[in-house]
Coordinates of C-alpha atoms and ligand atoms in Angstrom, one line a residue:
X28 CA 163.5 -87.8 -162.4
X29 CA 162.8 -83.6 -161.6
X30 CA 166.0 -81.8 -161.9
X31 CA 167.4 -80.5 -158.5
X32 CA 168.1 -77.1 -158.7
X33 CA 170.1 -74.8 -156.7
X34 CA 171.8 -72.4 -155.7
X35 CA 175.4 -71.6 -157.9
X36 CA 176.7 -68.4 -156.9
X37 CA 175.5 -65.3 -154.9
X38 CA 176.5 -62.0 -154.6
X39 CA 175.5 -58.5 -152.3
X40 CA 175.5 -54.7 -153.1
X41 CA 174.9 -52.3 -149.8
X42 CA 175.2 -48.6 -150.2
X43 CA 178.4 -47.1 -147.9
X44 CA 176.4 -44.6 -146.4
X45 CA 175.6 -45.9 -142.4
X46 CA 172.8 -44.3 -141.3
X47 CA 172.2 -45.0 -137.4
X48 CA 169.1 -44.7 -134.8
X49 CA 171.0 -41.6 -133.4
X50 CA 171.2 -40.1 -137.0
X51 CA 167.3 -40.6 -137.3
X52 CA 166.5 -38.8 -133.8
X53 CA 168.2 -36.2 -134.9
X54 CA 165.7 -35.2 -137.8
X55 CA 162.6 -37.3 -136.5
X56 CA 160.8 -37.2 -133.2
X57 CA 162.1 -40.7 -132.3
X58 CA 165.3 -42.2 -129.9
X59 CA 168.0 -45.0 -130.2
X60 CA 166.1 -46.8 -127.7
X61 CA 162.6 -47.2 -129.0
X62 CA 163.8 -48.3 -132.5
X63 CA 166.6 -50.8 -130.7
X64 CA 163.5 -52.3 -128.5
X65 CA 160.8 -52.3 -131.2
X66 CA 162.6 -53.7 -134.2
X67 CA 166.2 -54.8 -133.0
X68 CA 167.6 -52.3 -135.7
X69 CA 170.4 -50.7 -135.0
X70 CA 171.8 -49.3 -138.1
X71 CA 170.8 -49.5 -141.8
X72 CA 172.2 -48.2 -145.1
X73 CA 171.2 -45.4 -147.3
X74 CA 171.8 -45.2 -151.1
X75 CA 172.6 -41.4 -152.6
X76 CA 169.7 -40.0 -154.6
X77 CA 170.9 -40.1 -157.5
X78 CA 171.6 -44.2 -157.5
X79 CA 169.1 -46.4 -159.1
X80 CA 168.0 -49.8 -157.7
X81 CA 169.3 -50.9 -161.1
X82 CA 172.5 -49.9 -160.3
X83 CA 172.6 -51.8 -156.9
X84 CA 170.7 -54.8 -158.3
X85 CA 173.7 -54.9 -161.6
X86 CA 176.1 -54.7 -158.8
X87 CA 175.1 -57.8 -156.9
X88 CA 174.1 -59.6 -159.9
X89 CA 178.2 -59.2 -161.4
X90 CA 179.3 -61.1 -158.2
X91 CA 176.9 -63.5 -158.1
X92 CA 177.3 -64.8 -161.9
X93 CA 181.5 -64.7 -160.9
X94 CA 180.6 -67.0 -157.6
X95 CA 179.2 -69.3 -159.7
X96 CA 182.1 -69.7 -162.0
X97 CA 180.0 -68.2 -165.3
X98 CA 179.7 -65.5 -167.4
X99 CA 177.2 -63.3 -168.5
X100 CA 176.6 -65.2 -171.8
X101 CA 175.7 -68.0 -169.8
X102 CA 172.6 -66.4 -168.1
X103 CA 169.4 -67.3 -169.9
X104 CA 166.7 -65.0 -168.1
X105 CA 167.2 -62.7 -165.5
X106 CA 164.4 -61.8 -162.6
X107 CA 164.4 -58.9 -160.3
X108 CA 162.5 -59.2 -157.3
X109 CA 161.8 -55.3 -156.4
X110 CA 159.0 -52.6 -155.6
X111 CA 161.5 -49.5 -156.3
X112 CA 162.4 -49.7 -160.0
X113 CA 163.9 -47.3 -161.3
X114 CA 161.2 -46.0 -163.7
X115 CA 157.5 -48.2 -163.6
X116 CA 159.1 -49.2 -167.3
X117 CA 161.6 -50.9 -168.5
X118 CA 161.7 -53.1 -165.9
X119 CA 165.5 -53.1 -163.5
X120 CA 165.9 -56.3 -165.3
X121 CA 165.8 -55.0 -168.7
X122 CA 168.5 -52.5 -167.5
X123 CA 170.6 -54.6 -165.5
X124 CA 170.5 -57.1 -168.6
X125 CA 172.1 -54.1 -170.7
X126 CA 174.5 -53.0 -167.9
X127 CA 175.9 -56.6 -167.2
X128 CA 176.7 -57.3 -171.0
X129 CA 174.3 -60.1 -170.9
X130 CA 173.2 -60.9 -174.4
X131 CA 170.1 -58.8 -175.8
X132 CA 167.7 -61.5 -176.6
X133 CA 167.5 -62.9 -173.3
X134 CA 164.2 -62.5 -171.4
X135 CA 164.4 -60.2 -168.7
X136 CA 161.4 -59.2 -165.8
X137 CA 160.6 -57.5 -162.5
X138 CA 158.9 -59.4 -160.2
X139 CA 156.3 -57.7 -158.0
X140 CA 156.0 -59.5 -154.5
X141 CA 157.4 -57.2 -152.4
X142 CA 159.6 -58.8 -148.9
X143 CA 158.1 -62.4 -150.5
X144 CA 159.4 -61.1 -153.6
X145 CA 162.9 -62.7 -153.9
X146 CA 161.3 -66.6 -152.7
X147 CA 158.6 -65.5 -155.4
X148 CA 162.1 -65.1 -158.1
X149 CA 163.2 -68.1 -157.3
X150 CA 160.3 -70.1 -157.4
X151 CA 159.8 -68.9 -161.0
X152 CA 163.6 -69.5 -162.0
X153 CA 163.1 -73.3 -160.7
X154 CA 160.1 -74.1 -163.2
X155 CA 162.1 -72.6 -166.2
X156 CA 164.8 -74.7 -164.8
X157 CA 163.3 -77.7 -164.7
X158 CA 161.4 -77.5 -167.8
X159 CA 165.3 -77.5 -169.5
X160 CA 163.8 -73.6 -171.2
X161 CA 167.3 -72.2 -169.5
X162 CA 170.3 -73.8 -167.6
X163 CA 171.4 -70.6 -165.4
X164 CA 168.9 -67.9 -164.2
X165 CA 169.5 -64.8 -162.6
X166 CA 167.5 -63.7 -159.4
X167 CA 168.4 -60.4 -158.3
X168 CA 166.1 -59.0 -155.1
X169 CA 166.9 -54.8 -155.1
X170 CA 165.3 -52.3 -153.1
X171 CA 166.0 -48.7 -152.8
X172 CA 162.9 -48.2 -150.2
X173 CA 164.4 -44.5 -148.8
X174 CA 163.1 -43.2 -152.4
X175 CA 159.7 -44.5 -151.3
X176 CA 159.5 -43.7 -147.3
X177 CA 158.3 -40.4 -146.1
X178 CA 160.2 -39.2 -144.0
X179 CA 158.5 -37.7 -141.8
X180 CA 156.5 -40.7 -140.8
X181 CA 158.5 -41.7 -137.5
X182 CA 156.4 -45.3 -137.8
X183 CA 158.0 -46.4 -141.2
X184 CA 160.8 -44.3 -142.1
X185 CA 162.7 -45.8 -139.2
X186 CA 162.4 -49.5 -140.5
X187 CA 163.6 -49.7 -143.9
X188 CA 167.2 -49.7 -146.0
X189 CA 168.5 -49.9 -149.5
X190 CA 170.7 -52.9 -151.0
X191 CA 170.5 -55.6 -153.4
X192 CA 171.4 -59.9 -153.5
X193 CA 171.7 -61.9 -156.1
X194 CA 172.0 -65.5 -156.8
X195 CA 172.4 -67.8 -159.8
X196 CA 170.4 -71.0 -159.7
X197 CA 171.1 -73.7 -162.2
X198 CA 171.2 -77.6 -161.8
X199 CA 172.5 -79.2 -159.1
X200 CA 173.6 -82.2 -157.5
X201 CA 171.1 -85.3 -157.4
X202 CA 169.7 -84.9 -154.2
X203 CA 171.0 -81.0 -153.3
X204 CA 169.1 -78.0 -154.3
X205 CA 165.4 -77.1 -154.0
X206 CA 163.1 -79.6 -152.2
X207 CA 160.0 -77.7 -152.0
X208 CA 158.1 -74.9 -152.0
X209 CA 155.3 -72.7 -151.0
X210 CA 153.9 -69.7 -152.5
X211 CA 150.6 -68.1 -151.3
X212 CA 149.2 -64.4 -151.4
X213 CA 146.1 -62.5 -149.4
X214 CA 144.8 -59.6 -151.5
X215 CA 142.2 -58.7 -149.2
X216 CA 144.4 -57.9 -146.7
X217 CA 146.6 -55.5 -148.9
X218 CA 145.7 -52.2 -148.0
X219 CA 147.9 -52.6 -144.5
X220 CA 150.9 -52.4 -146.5
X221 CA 150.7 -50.4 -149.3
X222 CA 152.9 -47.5 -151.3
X223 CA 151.2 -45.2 -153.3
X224 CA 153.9 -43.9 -153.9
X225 CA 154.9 -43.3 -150.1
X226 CA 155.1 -46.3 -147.6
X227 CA 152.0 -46.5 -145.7
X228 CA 151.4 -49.4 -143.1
X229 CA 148.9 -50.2 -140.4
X230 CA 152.3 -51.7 -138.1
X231 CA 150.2 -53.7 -135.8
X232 CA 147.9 -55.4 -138.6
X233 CA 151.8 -56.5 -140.7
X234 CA 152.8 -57.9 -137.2
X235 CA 149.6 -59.7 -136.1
X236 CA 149.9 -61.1 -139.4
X237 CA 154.2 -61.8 -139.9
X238 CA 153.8 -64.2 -136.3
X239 CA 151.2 -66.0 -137.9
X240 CA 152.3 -66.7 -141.3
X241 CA 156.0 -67.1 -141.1
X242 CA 155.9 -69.9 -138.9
X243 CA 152.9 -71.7 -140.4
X244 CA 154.5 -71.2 -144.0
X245 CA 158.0 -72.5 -143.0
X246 CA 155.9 -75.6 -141.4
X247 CA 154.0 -76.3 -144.4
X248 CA 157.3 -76.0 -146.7
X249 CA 159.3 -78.5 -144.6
X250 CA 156.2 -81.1 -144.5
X251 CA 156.2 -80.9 -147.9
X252 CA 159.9 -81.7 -148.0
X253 CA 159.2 -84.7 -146.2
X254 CA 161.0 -83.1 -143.1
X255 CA 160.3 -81.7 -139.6
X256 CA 160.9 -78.5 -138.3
X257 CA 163.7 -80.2 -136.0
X258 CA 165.5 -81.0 -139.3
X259 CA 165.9 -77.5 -140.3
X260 CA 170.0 -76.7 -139.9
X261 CA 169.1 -73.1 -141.0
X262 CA 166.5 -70.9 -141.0
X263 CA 166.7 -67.4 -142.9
X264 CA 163.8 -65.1 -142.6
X265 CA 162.9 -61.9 -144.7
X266 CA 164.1 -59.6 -142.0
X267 CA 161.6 -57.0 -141.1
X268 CA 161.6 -56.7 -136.9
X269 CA 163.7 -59.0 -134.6
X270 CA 160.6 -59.2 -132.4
X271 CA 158.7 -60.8 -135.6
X272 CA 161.7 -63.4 -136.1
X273 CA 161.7 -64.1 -132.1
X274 CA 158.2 -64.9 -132.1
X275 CA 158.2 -67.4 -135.3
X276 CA 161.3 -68.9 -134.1
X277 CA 160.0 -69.2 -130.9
X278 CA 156.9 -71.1 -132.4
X279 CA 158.8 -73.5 -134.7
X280 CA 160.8 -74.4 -131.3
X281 CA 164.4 -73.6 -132.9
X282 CA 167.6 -72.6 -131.6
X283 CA 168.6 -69.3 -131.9
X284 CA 171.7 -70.4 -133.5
X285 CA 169.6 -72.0 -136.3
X286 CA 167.9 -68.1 -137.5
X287 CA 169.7 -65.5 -139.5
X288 CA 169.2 -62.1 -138.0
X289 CA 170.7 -58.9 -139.9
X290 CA 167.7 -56.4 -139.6
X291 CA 169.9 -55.2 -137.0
X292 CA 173.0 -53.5 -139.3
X293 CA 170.7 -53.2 -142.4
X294 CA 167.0 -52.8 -141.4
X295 CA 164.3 -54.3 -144.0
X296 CA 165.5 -54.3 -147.5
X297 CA 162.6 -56.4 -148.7
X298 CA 163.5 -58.4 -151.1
X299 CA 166.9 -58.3 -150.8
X300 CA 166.7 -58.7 -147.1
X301 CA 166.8 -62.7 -148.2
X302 CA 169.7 -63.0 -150.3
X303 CA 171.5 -60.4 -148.3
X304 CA 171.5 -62.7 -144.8
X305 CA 171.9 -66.0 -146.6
X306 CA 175.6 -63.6 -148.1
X307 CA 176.2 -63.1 -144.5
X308 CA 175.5 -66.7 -143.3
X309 CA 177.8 -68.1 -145.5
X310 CA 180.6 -65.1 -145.0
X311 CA 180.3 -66.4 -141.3
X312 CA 180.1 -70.0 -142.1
X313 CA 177.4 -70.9 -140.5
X314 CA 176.0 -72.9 -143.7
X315 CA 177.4 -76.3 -144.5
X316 CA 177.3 -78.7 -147.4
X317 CA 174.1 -81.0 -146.4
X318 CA 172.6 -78.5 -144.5
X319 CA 168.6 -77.9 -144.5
X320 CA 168.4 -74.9 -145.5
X321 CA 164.8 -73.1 -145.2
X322 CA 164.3 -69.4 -147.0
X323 CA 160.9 -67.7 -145.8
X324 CA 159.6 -64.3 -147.1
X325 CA 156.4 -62.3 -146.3
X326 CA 155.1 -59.1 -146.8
X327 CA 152.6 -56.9 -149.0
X328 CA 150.2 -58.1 -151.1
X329 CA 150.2 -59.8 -148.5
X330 CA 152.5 -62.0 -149.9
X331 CA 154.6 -64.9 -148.1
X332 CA 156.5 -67.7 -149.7
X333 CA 159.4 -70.0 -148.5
X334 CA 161.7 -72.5 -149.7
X335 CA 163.0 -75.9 -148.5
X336 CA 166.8 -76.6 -149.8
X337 CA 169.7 -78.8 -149.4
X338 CA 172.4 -76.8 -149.5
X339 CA 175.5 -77.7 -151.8
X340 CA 176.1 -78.0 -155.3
Ligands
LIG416 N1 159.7 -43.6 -132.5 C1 159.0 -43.3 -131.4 N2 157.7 -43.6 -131.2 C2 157.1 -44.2 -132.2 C3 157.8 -44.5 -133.4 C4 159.1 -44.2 -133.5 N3 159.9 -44.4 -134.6 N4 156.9 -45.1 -134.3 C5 155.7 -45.2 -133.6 N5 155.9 -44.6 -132.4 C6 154.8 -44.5 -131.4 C7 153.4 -44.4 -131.9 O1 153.1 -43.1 -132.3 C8 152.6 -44.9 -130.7 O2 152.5 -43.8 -129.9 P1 151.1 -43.6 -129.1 O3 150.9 -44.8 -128.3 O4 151.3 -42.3 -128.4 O5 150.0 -43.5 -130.2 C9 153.5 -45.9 -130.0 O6 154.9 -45.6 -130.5 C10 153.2 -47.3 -130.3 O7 153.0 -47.5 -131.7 P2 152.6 -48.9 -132.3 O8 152.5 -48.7 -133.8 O9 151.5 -49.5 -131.5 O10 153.9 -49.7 -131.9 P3 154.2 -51.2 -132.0 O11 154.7 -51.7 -130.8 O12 153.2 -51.9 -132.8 O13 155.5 -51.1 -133.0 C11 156.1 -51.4 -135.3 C12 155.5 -50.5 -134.3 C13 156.0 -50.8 -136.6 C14 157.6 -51.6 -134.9 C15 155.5 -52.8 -135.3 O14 154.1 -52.7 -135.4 C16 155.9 -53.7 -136.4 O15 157.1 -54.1 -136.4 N6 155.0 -54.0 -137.3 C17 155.4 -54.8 -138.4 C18 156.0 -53.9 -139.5 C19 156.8 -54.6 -140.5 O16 157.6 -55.5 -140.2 N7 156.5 -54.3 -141.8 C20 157.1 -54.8 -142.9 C21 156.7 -56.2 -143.2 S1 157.5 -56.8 -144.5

């Protein structure tokens, strides 16, 4: 029988500094009320200039591996979901490998999928999982997108924020852990997201696109679990827009209680914007042992993935 594998331990970084709608109108030609109405964020957080993703990502990644009762030496790869390293090379994992005191000799990457990024991680960690290569892996999702926004774009520098999550994933409990999965990406479509090296978006293509494929990805992920969207206990979404969420949740015909929304206090993080609501979920207890747990990402690339869990050890 497949090894289950789950999730063993998670942990968050968010930069102190609060930066509000307010503080935004007051250097941008924007208002409290038009990012409130259009994206449902309130308030997001800025790292200083001189912090690296790495440091944020190394940061997360400490608490996670101390959540899951391990230590560094146990990790046997680590994976950073992110699209602001720190340099283009080495890679935030090579760094946060070095700044965590996990051994040198074990295999360290960046993962390039943007807000799908961190579902992209974990998807990867699974397989190496599975194929018994390492027990415990490492999946880190950083961001530190105020180094890439220009800020004097009113349509994008209002949306994003810096922090970082991190889980470890390692065998789990007969029928807990990972179900399924979906991964899928849309290059010909890329060029309405793109950074090069500033954020440039065409806003209405990303949404047309978010209310489509969230909700048939999160369908397709369940079906293959062998479940139906009225079996999902909790849905947590990449967090770009609560308008995006409303409209996918609307179309999967779930509760509100059921969907994670924190774009509100931390704007989109992309990929930590996962692992940093599931943190929050689970600070507020909203997630129980049993639970169907369903993790969906999408973004540029276009990207989306999503996975299907049972949550418990
Ligand atoms: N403050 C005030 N006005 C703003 C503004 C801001 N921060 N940003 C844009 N506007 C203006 C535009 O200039 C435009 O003015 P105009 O009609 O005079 O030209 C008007 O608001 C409408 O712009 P539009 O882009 O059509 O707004 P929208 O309703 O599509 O909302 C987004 C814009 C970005 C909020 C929305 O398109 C969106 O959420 N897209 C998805 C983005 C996303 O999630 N990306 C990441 C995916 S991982």
């Amino acid at each position: 029988m497949v090894k289950r594998v789950g999730i063993l331990g998670i942990g968050t970084y968010l930069p102190e500094n609060v930066v509000t709608n307010h503080d935004l109108a007051e250097k941008l030609n924007t208002s409290d009320e038009w990012i409130r109405s259009r994206t449902g964020i309130l308030e997001r957080r800025n790292a200083p200039i001189e912090m690296l993703t790495s440091e944020m990502a190394t940061e997360a990644g400490k608490i996670a591996i101390r959540d899951a009762g391990l230590s560094p030496k146990d990790i046997g790869m680590i994976l950073v979901a992110t699209v602001t390293p720190d340099y283009a090379f080495p890679s935030v994992a090579s760094v946060v490998q070095e700044r965590l005191g996990i051994p040198s000799g074990t295999p360290a990457m960046d993962i390039s999928a943007a807000c799908s990024g961190f579902v992209y991680g974990m998807v990867t960690a699974m397989h190496f999982i599975q194929a018994g290569s390492y027990p415990y892996v490492l999946v880190i999702g950083a961001e530190k997108f105020s180094s890439i926004i220009d800020w004097a774009d009113r349509s994008t520098a209002v949306l994003f924020g810096d922090g970082a999550g991190a889980i470890v994933l390692g065998c789990v409990y007969e029928d807990r852990g990972i179900i399924s999965f979906e991964l899928g990406a849309d290059g010909a479509r890329g060029k309405h997201l793109l950074a090069d090296p500033m954020v440039s978006m065409s806003g209405r293509e990303v949404f047309k696109f978010a209310v489509r494929q969230m909700p048939l990805t999160v369908e397709s992920v369940v079906q293959k679990a062998g479940l139906k969207n009225e079996d999902i206990d909790f849905l947590i979404p990449h967090q770009a827009n609560t308008r995006i969420i409303e409209t996918a949740r609307e179309r999967l015909a779930l509760p509100e209680e059921k969907v994670s929304v924190t774009v509100n206090r931390y704007g989109n993080t992309s990929a930590a914007s996962i692992p940093l609501s599931l943190a929050y979920e689970i600070q507020q207890g909203t997630i129980n042992d049993n639970d169907i747990v369903v993790l969906v990402g999408f973004g540029a690339g276009l990207t989306w993935g999503a996975v299907c869990l049972r949550w418990g050890k």
